[in-house]
Coordinates of C-alpha atoms in Angstrom, one line a residue:
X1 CA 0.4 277.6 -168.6
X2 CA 2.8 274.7 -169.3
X3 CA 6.0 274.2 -171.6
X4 CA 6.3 271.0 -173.3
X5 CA 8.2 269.5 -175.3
X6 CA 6.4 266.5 -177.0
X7 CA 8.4 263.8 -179.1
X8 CA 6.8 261.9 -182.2
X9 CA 6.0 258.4 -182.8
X10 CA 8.3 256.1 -185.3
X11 CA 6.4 257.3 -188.4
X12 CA 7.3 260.8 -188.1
X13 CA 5.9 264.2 -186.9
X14 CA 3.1 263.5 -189.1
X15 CA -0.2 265.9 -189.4
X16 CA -1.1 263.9 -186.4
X17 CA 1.5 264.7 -183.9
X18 CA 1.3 268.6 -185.0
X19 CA -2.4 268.5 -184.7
X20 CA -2.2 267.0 -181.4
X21 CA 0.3 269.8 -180.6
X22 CA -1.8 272.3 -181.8
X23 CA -5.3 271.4 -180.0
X24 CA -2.5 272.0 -176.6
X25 CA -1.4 275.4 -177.8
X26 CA -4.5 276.3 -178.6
X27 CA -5.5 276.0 -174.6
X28 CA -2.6 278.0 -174.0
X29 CA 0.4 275.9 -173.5
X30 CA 3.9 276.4 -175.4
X31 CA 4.6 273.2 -177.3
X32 CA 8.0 272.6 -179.2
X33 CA 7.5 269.3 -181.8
X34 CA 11.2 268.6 -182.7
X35 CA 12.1 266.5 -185.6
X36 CA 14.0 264.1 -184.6
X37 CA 13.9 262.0 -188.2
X38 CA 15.2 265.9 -190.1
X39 CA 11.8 265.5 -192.5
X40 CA 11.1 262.0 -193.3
X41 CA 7.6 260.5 -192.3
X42 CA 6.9 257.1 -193.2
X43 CA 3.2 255.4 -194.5
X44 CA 3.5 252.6 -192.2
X45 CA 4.8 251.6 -188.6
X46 CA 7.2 249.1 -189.5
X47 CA 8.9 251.8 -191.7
X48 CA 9.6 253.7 -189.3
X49 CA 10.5 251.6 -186.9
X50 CA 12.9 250.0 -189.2
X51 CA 14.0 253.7 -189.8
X52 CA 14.9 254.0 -186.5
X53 CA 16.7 251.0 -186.8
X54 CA 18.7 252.4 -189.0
X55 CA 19.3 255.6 -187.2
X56 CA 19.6 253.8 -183.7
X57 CA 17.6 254.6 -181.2
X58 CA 20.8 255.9 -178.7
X59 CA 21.2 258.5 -181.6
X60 CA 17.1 259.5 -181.7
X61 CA 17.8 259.7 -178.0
X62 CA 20.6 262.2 -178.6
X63 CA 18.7 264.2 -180.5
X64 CA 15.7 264.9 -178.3
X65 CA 18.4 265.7 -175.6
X66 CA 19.8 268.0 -177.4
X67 CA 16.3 269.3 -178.5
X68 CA 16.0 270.4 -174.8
X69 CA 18.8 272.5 -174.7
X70 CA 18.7 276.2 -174.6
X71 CA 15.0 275.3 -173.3
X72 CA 13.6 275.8 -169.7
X73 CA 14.6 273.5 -167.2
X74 CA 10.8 273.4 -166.0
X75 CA 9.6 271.7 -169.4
X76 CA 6.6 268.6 -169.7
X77 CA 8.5 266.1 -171.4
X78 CA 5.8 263.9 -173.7
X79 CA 6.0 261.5 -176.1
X80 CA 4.4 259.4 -178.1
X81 CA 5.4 255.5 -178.7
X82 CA 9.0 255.9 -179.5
X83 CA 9.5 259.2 -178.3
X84 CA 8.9 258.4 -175.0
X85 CA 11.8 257.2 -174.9
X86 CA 14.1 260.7 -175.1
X87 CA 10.9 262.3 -172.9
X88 CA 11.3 259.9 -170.5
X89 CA 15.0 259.6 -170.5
X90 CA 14.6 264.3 -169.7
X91 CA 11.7 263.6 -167.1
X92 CA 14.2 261.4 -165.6
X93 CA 17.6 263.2 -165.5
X94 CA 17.6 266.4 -166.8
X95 CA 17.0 268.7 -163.1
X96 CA 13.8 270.7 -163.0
X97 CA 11.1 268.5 -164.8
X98 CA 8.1 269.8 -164.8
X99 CA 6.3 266.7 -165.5
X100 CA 6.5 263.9 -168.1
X101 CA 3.6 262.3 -170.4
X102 CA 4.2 258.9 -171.6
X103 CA 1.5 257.9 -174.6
X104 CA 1.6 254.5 -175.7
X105 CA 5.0 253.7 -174.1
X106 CA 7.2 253.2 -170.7
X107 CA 10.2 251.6 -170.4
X108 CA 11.6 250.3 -166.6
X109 CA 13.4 253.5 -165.1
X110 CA 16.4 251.3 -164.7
X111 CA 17.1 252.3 -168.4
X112 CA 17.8 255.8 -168.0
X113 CA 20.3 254.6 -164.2
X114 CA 17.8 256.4 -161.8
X115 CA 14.9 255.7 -159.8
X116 CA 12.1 258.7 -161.0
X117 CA 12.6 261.9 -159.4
X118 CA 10.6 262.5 -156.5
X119 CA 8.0 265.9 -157.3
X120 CA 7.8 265.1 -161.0
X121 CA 4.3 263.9 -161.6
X122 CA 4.1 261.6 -165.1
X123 CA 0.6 260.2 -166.5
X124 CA 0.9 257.2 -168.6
X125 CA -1.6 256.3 -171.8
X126 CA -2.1 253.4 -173.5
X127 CA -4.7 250.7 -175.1
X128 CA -5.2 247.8 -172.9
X129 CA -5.0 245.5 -176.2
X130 CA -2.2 247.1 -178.2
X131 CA 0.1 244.5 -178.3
X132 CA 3.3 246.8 -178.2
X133 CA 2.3 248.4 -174.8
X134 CA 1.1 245.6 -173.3
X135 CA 3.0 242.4 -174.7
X136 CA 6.6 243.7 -175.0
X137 CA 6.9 244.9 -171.2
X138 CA 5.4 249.0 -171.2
X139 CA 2.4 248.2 -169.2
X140 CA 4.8 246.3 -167.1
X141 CA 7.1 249.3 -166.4
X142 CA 4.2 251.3 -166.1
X143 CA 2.9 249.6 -163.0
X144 CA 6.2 249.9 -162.1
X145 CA 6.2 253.7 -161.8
X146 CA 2.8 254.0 -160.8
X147 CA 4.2 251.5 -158.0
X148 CA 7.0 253.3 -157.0
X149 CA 5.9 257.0 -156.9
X150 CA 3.0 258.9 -155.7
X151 CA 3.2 261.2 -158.6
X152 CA 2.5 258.8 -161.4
X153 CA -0.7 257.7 -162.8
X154 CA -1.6 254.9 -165.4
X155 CA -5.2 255.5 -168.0
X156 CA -5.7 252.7 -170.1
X157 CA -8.3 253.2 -172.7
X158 CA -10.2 250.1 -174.7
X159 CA -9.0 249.1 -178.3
X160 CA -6.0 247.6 -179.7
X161 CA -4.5 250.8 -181.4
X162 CA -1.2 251.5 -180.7
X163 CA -1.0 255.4 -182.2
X164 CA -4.6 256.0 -181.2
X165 CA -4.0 259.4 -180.8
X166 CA -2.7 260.4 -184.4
X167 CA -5.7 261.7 -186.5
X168 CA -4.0 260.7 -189.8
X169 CA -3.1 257.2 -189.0
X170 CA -5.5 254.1 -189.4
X171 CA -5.1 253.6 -185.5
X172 CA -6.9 256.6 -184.3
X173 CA -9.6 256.4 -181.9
X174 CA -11.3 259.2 -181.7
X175 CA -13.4 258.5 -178.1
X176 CA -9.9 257.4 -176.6
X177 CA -8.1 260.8 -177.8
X178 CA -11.2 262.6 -176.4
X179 CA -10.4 261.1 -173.3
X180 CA -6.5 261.5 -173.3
X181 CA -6.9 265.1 -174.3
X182 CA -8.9 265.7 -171.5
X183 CA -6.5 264.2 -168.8
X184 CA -3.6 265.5 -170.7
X185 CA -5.0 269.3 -170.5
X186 CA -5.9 269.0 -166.7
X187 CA -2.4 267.5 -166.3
X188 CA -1.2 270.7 -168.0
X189 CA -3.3 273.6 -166.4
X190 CA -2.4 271.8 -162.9
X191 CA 1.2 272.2 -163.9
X192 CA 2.9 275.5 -162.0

């Protein structure tokens, strides 16, 4: 079974994120949730967006870095929406990546200085009309990386949600999640 390491969304590790991390444990795989926001959850998106604002998004970064340490080398990075972006940054650079799960978020690989490792597969998840992942450049980047490795694949699911996969947020999309759920658990058990 796998080791991941999954990274909340701007409003928090809400019920949502644990739930989703739960439903993965439950088939057997280790998950870690950090906290990257030490406790605060926010009622709306722009809140915590403007939350990580605050913070700075180098800093959140930071912090799921040094979330990974004393962990496996051979972890799953995943995250959703914003926390993508520390998973992604591990997937990318830190040496035994197991694999990498991007939901609702990609950013070019040239962000992170490096091409993506060869032998580290990555799926990709988003909405085909969420405006964040497809009008502010993520589906873009995510063609990208399907483009530029064999290991990566894109799902895009109908609907307009952006954090269709959080149970406790107005966004969710209960088919869709299905759906991701599915993929992301044979994604897992394929993991060695």
């Amino acid at each position: 079974m796998a080791e991941v390491l999954l990274f909340h969304h701007a409003q928090g590790r809400t019920p949502g994120v644990t739930a989703f991390a739960d439903t993965l444990r439950a088939a057997g795989h280790t998950v870690h949730v950090p906290d990257l926001y030490e406790g605060r959850t926010f009622d709306d998106f722009e809140a915590g967006i403007g939350h990580a604002q605050e913070i700075g998004f180098g800093t959140l970064i930071e912090r799921g870095v040094a979330a990974a340490e004393g962990l496996p080398d051979s972890l799953v990075y995943a995250g959703f929406s914003l926390g993508v972006l520390p998973a992604q940054k591990l997937a990318q650079t830190r040496p035994g990546a197991a694999g990498a799960l991007l939901i609702s978020a990609c950013v070019p690989t040239s962000e992170f200085g490096a091409p993506w490792p060869g032998g580290v597969p990555v799926q990709i998840h988003g909405m085909d009309g969420d405006a964040f992942f497809v009008d502010e450049g993520d589906l873009d980047a995510a063609r990208a990386l399907v483009t530029s490795t064999g290991d990566a694949e894109l799902f895009l699911y109908p609907g307009g949600g952006h954090l269709f996969a959080d149970a406790g947020l107005p966004g969710y999309d209960p088919a869709a999640t299905r759906l991701l759920t599915d993929r992301v658990s044979g994604f897992l058990d394929a993991i060695k």
